[in-house]
């Protein structure tokens, strides 16, 4: 399992075979069933997840009891609630496998220890967070500046695997539209793919 | 000017007087007038701005010609379009001082050189980007899960200096409401501050 993460890290920094072995001591391997919770609202958030295989989503439940999906994570993505990760406050989010999902888990204290032992890992996470933040700036632009059809077309172009893989009511929630409206748009886009 | 940045860096990593002097070689000092553009849509984005004094906003113009403010930055904040920073593609965003704004500027190539010369700066930016991403996760939750009044109350509690300092039509754009609606909400919140 650690080889998947090592491959991902090597796209950014060098990593020797010894360092890969050392890295594996910092992580636990876990498998979550479909719908099983990796993080629960109301609890502390001390774990950082790297998706090896499968797909997870992060969501919260608003005051009316409605679930809102704010993020998906597929293979090679990291996910946690960064606002409270490692802090003495509880999260408002759930993270849940939407299919059977294998992850590597590192907790906050071990991640800090990893930075001390292998400073090059700071560079890796500096780039991971920079890209995550960039994606969120980009998403904000779409949410504010484009029609729902344009948002769906963009999402479908950028992540073609996603739109088929993710249950449609969850995709609708992520795109902030009703499942019925998403279905209408999908039909329209299928007929006019340009 | 560099002492402001050095102070900010020292909250995260140690920095000697020599390192502070070395750091200053990597940055240019610039002052932007109110409304002057620091970045223009359609151009390459090669600069990263640290606000020493003043306030800037990042916005884009949608297909109907309407400006949408997606981010503000005040003292000690970093701002650029991270999706294209240092890349051979053009930005869709503008960055503009909304008052006279003094900044430290580092370009992409010099920032990469700075990481090589002072690896501890990776840790600093790793934390800067982690926090920026955390703030954006938090903001997504608010945008989807709360009423416009709750969003304003949260924003006002979290950034009390901001709501007085920023022109109201820009704040309205950031909060995705009309200036009239923002004014209504402000009056209501002033009467019922709890």
Coordinates of C-alpha atoms in Angstrom, one line a residue:
Chain A
X1 CA 0.0 0.0 0.0
X2 CA 2.8 2.4 0.9
X3 CA 4.2 2.1 -2.7
X4 CA 1.1 4.0 -4.0
X5 CA 1.9 6.9 -1.7
X6 CA 5.7 6.7 -2.4
X7 CA 4.9 6.9 -6.2
X8 CA 2.8 10.0 -5.5
X9 CA 5.5 11.6 -3.4
X10 CA 8.2 10.8 -6.0
X11 CA 6.3 13.0 -8.5
X12 CA 7.3 15.9 -6.3
X13 CA 10.5 15.0 -4.3
X14 CA 13.1 12.2 -4.5
X15 CA 12.5 9.3 -2.1
X16 CA 15.0 6.4 -1.6
X17 CA 14.0 2.8 -1.0
X18 CA 15.1 3.3 2.6
X19 CA 13.1 6.4 3.0
X20 CA 10.0 4.6 1.6
X21 CA 10.5 1.9 4.2
X22 CA 10.8 4.5 7.0
X23 CA 7.7 6.3 5.7
X24 CA 5.6 3.1 6.1
X25 CA 6.2 3.2 9.9
X26 CA 4.2 6.4 10.0
X27 CA 1.0 5.1 8.4
X28 CA -1.7 2.7 9.2
X29 CA -3.6 0.9 6.5
X30 CA -7.4 0.9 6.9
X31 CA -10.3 -0.2 4.8
X32 CA -13.7 1.4 5.0
X33 CA -16.9 -0.2 3.7
X34 CA -19.3 1.7 1.5
X35 CA -21.0 4.3 3.7
X36 CA -18.7 3.6 6.7
X37 CA -17.7 6.8 8.4
X38 CA -14.0 7.8 8.5
X39 CA -14.8 10.9 10.5
X40 CA -17.9 11.9 12.4
X41 CA -19.2 15.4 13.2
X42 CA -18.9 16.2 16.9
X43 CA -15.7 14.3 17.3
X44 CA -12.0 15.5 17.3
X45 CA -10.3 15.2 13.9
X46 CA -6.8 13.8 14.4
X47 CA -6.4 11.7 11.2
X48 CA -5.3 12.6 7.7
X49 CA -6.4 10.2 4.9
X50 CA -4.6 9.3 1.7
X51 CA -7.0 7.4 -0.7
X52 CA -5.2 4.3 -2.1
X53 CA -8.3 2.9 -3.7
X54 CA -11.9 3.9 -3.7
X55 CA -13.7 7.2 -3.2
X56 CA -14.8 9.2 -0.2
X57 CA -16.8 12.3 0.3
X58 CA -16.9 15.0 3.0
X59 CA -20.2 16.5 4.0
X60 CA -22.0 18.3 6.8
X61 CA -25.7 18.3 7.9
X62 CA -27.2 21.8 7.9
X63 CA -29.7 23.1 10.5
X64 CA -32.6 21.7 8.5
X65 CA -31.1 18.2 8.5
X66 CA -30.0 18.3 4.9
X67 CA -26.6 16.8 3.9
X68 CA -24.3 18.9 1.8
X69 CA -21.3 17.3 0.1
X70 CA -18.4 19.8 0.0
X71 CA -15.7 17.6 -1.3
X72 CA -14.9 14.2 -3.0
X73 CA -11.6 12.4 -2.8
X74 CA -10.4 9.6 -5.2
X75 CA -7.1 7.8 -5.6
X76 CA -4.0 9.8 -4.7
X77 CA -6.1 12.6 -3.0
X78 CA -5.7 13.6 0.7
X79 CA -8.7 14.5 2.8
X80 CA -9.5 15.7 6.3
X81 CA -11.1 18.7 8.0
X82 CA -8.0 21.0 7.9
X83 CA -9.8 23.7 10.0
X84 CA -9.6 21.5 13.1
X85 CA -7.0 18.8 12.2
X86 CA -4.9 18.1 15.3
X87 CA -6.7 20.8 17.3
X88 CA -8.7 20.6 20.5
X89 CA -12.0 21.4 18.8
X90 CA -14.5 19.2 17.2
X91 CA -15.4 18.9 13.5
X92 CA -18.7 19.7 11.9
X93 CA -18.0 17.4 9.0
X94 CA -18.4 13.7 8.2
X95 CA -16.1 11.8 5.9
X96 CA -17.5 8.6 4.4
X97 CA -16.5 6.0 1.9
X98 CA -19.0 6.1 -1.0
X99 CA -17.6 2.8 -2.2
X100 CA -15.3 0.3 -0.4
X101 CA -12.2 2.5 0.2
X102 CA -8.6 1.7 1.2
X103 CA -6.7 4.4 2.8
X104 CA -3.4 5.2 4.5
X105 CA -3.9 7.1 7.7
X106 CA -1.4 9.3 9.5
X107 CA -2.4 11.2 12.7
X108 CA -1.4 14.8 13.4
X109 CA 1.4 14.0 15.9
X110 CA 2.9 11.4 13.5
X111 CA 2.7 13.8 10.6
X112 CA 4.6 16.5 12.7
X113 CA 7.2 13.8 13.6
X114 CA 7.5 12.9 9.9
X115 CA 8.3 16.5 9.0
X116 CA 11.1 16.5 11.6
X117 CA 12.5 13.2 10.4
X118 CA 12.1 13.8 6.7
X119 CA 12.1 17.6 6.0
X120 CA 11.6 17.0 2.3
X121 CA 8.0 15.9 3.2
X122 CA 7.3 19.5 4.0
X123 CA 7.9 20.3 0.4
X124 CA 5.5 17.5 -0.7
X125 CA 2.7 18.7 1.6
X126 CA 3.5 22.4 0.8
X127 CA 2.6 21.5 -2.8
X128 CA -0.4 19.3 -1.9
X129 CA -1.9 22.1 0.1
X130 CA -1.1 24.8 -2.5
X131 CA -2.8 22.7 -5.2
X132 CA -5.8 22.0 -2.9
X133 CA -6.1 25.7 -2.3
X134 CA -5.8 26.5 -6.0
X135 CA -8.6 24.1 -6.8
X136 CA -10.8 25.7 -4.2
X137 CA -10.1 29.2 -5.7
X138 CA -11.0 27.8 -9.1
X139 CA -14.2 26.2 -7.7
X140 CA -15.3 29.5 -6.1
X141 CA -15.0 31.2 -9.4
X142 CA -17.2 28.6 -11.0
X143 CA -19.8 28.7 -8.2
X144 CA -20.2 32.4 -8.5
X145 CA -19.6 33.1 -12.1
X146 CA -21.2 30.4 -14.1
X147 CA -24.6 28.8 -14.8
X148 CA -25.3 25.4 -13.3
X149 CA -25.0 23.9 -16.8
X150 CA -21.6 25.5 -17.3
X151 CA -20.5 24.2 -13.9
X152 CA -21.6 20.6 -14.8
X153 CA -19.9 20.8 -18.2
X154 CA -16.7 22.0 -16.6
X155 CA -16.8 19.3 -13.9
X156 CA -17.6 16.6 -16.5
X157 CA -14.7 17.8 -18.7
X158 CA -12.2 18.1 -15.8
X159 CA -13.1 14.8 -14.0
X160 CA -14.8 12.5 -16.6
X161 CA -14.3 9.4 -14.4
X162 CA -16.1 11.1 -11.5
X163 CA -19.5 11.9 -13.0
X164 CA -20.1 8.2 -13.8
X165 CA -18.7 6.9 -10.6
X166 CA -20.3 9.0 -8.0
X167 CA -24.0 8.5 -7.0
X168 CA -26.0 11.2 -8.8
X169 CA -27.7 12.6 -5.7
X170 CA -24.2 13.2 -4.1
X171 CA -22.9 14.8 -7.2
X172 CA -26.0 17.0 -7.3
X173 CA -25.4 18.0 -3.6
X174 CA -21.8 18.9 -4.4
X175 CA -22.8 21.0 -7.4
X176 CA -25.5 22.7 -5.3
X177 CA -28.5 21.6 -7.4
X178 CA -31.4 19.1 -7.0
X179 CA -30.9 15.6 -8.5
X180 CA -33.8 16.3 -10.9
X181 CA -32.1 19.4 -12.2
X182 CA -28.8 17.6 -12.6
X183 CA -30.5 14.9 -14.5
X184 CA -32.1 17.5 -16.9
X185 CA -28.7 19.1 -17.4
X186 CA -27.0 15.8 -18.1
X187 CA -29.5 14.9 -20.7
X188 CA -29.0 18.2 -22.4
X189 CA -25.2 17.9 -22.3
X190 CA -25.4 14.3 -23.7
X191 CA -27.4 15.7 -26.6
X192 CA -25.1 18.7 -27.1
X193 CA -21.7 17.7 -26.0
X194 CA -19.9 20.8 -27.2
Chain B
X1 CA 9.2 46.4 5.3
X2 CA 10.9 43.0 5.5
X3 CA 10.6 43.1 9.3
X4 CA 6.8 42.7 9.0
X5 CA 7.2 39.5 7.0
X6 CA 10.1 38.3 9.3
X7 CA 7.8 38.8 12.3
X8 CA 5.1 36.7 10.6
X9 CA 7.6 34.0 9.6
X10 CA 8.9 33.8 13.2
X11 CA 5.4 32.9 14.4
X12 CA 6.0 29.6 12.6
X13 CA 9.8 29.0 12.2
X14 CA 13.0 30.4 13.8
X15 CA 14.7 33.1 11.7
X16 CA 18.1 34.6 12.5
X17 CA 19.0 38.2 11.8
X18 CA 21.3 37.0 9.0
X19 CA 18.5 35.0 7.5
X20 CA 16.2 38.0 7.7
X21 CA 18.8 40.0 5.8
X22 CA 19.1 37.2 3.2
X23 CA 15.3 37.0 2.9
X24 CA 15.1 40.7 2.0
X25 CA 17.1 40.0 -1.2
X26 CA 14.3 37.9 -2.6
X27 CA 11.5 40.5 -2.3
X28 CA 10.7 43.8 -4.0
X29 CA 8.7 46.5 -2.1
X30 CA 5.8 48.0 -4.1
X31 CA 3.0 50.4 -3.3
X32 CA -0.3 50.3 -5.1
X33 CA -2.7 53.2 -5.1
X34 CA -6.4 52.7 -4.3
X35 CA -8.0 50.8 -7.3
X36 CA -4.6 50.2 -8.9
X37 CA -4.3 46.7 -10.4
X38 CA -1.6 44.3 -9.0
X39 CA -2.8 41.5 -11.4
X40 CA -4.9 41.7 -14.6
X41 CA -7.0 39.0 -16.1
X42 CA -5.6 37.8 -19.4
X43 CA -2.0 38.2 -18.2
X44 CA 0.5 35.6 -16.8
X45 CA 0.5 35.5 -13.0
X46 CA 4.1 35.3 -11.8
X47 CA 4.0 37.3 -8.6
X48 CA 3.0 36.4 -5.0
X49 CA 2.0 39.3 -2.8
X50 CA 2.4 39.7 1.0
X51 CA 0.3 42.6 2.3
X52 CA 2.4 44.8 4.6
X53 CA -0.2 47.6 4.9
X54 CA -3.5 48.1 3.3
X55 CA -6.1 45.8 1.8
X56 CA -6.5 44.1 -1.6
X57 CA -9.2 42.1 -3.3
X58 CA -9.3 39.4 -5.9
X59 CA -12.1 39.4 -8.4
X60 CA -13.2 38.3 -11.8
X61 CA -15.7 39.6 -14.3
X62 CA -18.3 37.1 -15.4
X63 CA -19.8 36.7 -18.9
X64 CA -22.4 39.3 -18.1
X65 CA -19.8 41.9 -17.2
X66 CA -20.5 41.7 -13.4
X67 CA -17.5 41.7 -11.0
X68 CA -17.4 39.0 -8.4
X69 CA -15.0 39.5 -5.4
X70 CA -13.8 36.0 -4.3
X71 CA -11.2 37.0 -1.7
X72 CA -9.9 39.9 0.4
X73 CA -6.4 40.2 1.8
X74 CA -5.3 42.5 4.7
X75 CA -2.0 42.8 6.6
X76 CA 0.0 39.6 6.9
X77 CA -2.0 37.8 4.2
X78 CA -0.6 36.3 1.1
X79 CA -2.5 36.6 -2.2
X80 CA -2.2 35.5 -5.8
X81 CA -4.0 33.2 -8.3
X82 CA -2.5 29.9 -7.2
X83 CA -4.1 28.0 -10.1
X84 CA -1.8 29.6 -12.6
X85 CA 1.0 31.1 -10.4
X86 CA 4.3 30.5 -12.2
X87 CA 2.6 28.6 -15.1
X88 CA 2.4 29.3 -18.8
X89 CA -1.3 30.1 -18.7
X90 CA -3.1 33.3 -18.1
X91 CA -5.2 34.2 -15.1
X92 CA -8.9 35.0 -15.1
X93 CA -8.6 37.2 -12.0
X94 CA -7.8 40.7 -11.1
X95 CA -6.1 41.8 -7.9
X96 CA -6.6 45.4 -6.9
X97 CA -5.8 47.6 -3.9
X98 CA -9.0 48.8 -2.3
X99 CA -7.0 51.3 -0.4
X100 CA -3.4 52.4 -0.8
X101 CA -1.6 49.1 -0.3
X102 CA 2.1 48.3 0.5
X103 CA 3.2 44.9 -0.5
X104 CA 6.3 42.7 -0.6
X105 CA 6.4 40.8 -3.9
X106 CA 8.3 37.6 -4.7
X107 CA 8.1 36.0 -8.2
X108 CA 7.7 32.3 -8.8
X109 CA 11.3 31.7 -9.7
X110 CA 12.7 33.5 -6.7
X111 CA 10.3 31.7 -4.4
X112 CA 11.6 28.4 -5.7
X113 CA 15.1 29.6 -5.2
X114 CA 14.2 30.7 -1.6
X115 CA 13.0 27.2 -0.8
X116 CA 16.4 25.8 -2.0
X117 CA 18.4 28.4 0.0
X118 CA 16.2 28.3 3.2
X119 CA 14.4 25.0 3.4
X120 CA 12.6 26.1 6.6
X121 CA 10.6 28.4 4.4
X122 CA 8.9 25.3 2.9
X123 CA 7.5 24.8 6.4
X124 CA 6.3 28.4 6.6
X125 CA 4.4 28.2 3.3
X126 CA 3.2 24.6 4.0
X127 CA 1.4 26.1 7.0
X128 CA 0.2 29.3 5.1
X129 CA -1.3 27.1 2.3
X130 CA -2.8 24.6 4.8
X131 CA -4.5 27.5 6.7
X132 CA -5.7 29.1 3.5
X133 CA -7.2 25.8 2.3
X134 CA -8.8 25.3 5.8
X135 CA -10.4 28.7 5.6
X136 CA -11.8 27.9 2.2
X137 CA -13.3 24.6 3.4
X138 CA -14.9 26.5 6.2
X139 CA -16.2 29.2 3.8
X140 CA -17.7 26.5 1.6
X141 CA -19.6 25.1 4.6
X142 CA -21.0 28.6 5.3
X143 CA -22.0 29.3 1.7
X144 CA -23.9 26.1 1.4
X145 CA -25.3 25.6 4.9
X146 CA -26.3 28.9 6.3
X147 CA -28.7 31.8 5.6
X148 CA -27.3 35.1 4.3
X149 CA -27.9 36.6 7.7
X150 CA -25.9 33.9 9.4
X151 CA -23.1 34.3 6.9
X152 CA -22.9 38.0 7.6
X153 CA -23.0 37.5 11.4
X154 CA -20.2 34.9 11.2
X155 CA -18.1 37.2 9.0
X156 CA -18.7 40.2 11.2
X157 CA -17.7 38.1 14.4
X158 CA -14.7 36.6 12.7
X159 CA -13.4 39.7 11.1
X160 CA -14.8 42.8 12.9
X161 CA -12.3 45.2 11.4
X162 CA -13.2 44.1 7.9
X163 CA -16.8 44.9 7.8
X164 CA -16.2 48.6 8.6
X165 CA -13.1 48.9 6.4
X166 CA -14.2 47.3 3.1
X167 CA -16.6 49.2 0.8
X168 CA -20.0 47.8 1.3
X169 CA -20.7 46.9 -2.4
X170 CA -17.5 44.8 -2.4
X171 CA -18.4 43.1 0.8
X172 CA -21.8 42.3 -0.7
X173 CA -20.2 40.9 -3.8
X174 CA -18.0 38.7 -1.6
X175 CA -20.9 37.4 0.4
X176 CA -22.9 36.8 -2.8
X177 CA -25.7 39.3 -2.0
X178 CA -26.9 42.6 -3.3
X179 CA -25.7 45.8 -1.5
X180 CA -29.4 46.5 -0.6
X181 CA -29.8 43.1 1.0
X182 CA -26.5 43.5 2.9
X183 CA -27.7 46.9 4.2
X184 CA -31.0 45.4 5.4
X185 CA -29.1 42.6 7.2
X186 CA -26.6 45.0 8.8
X187 CA -29.4 47.1 10.2
X188 CA -31.1 44.0 11.6
X189 CA -27.8 42.7 13.1
X190 CA -27.1 46.1 14.6
X191 CA -30.5 46.1 16.3
X192 CA -30.1 42.4 17.5
X193 CA -26.4 41.9 18.0
X194 CA -26.8 38.4 19.6

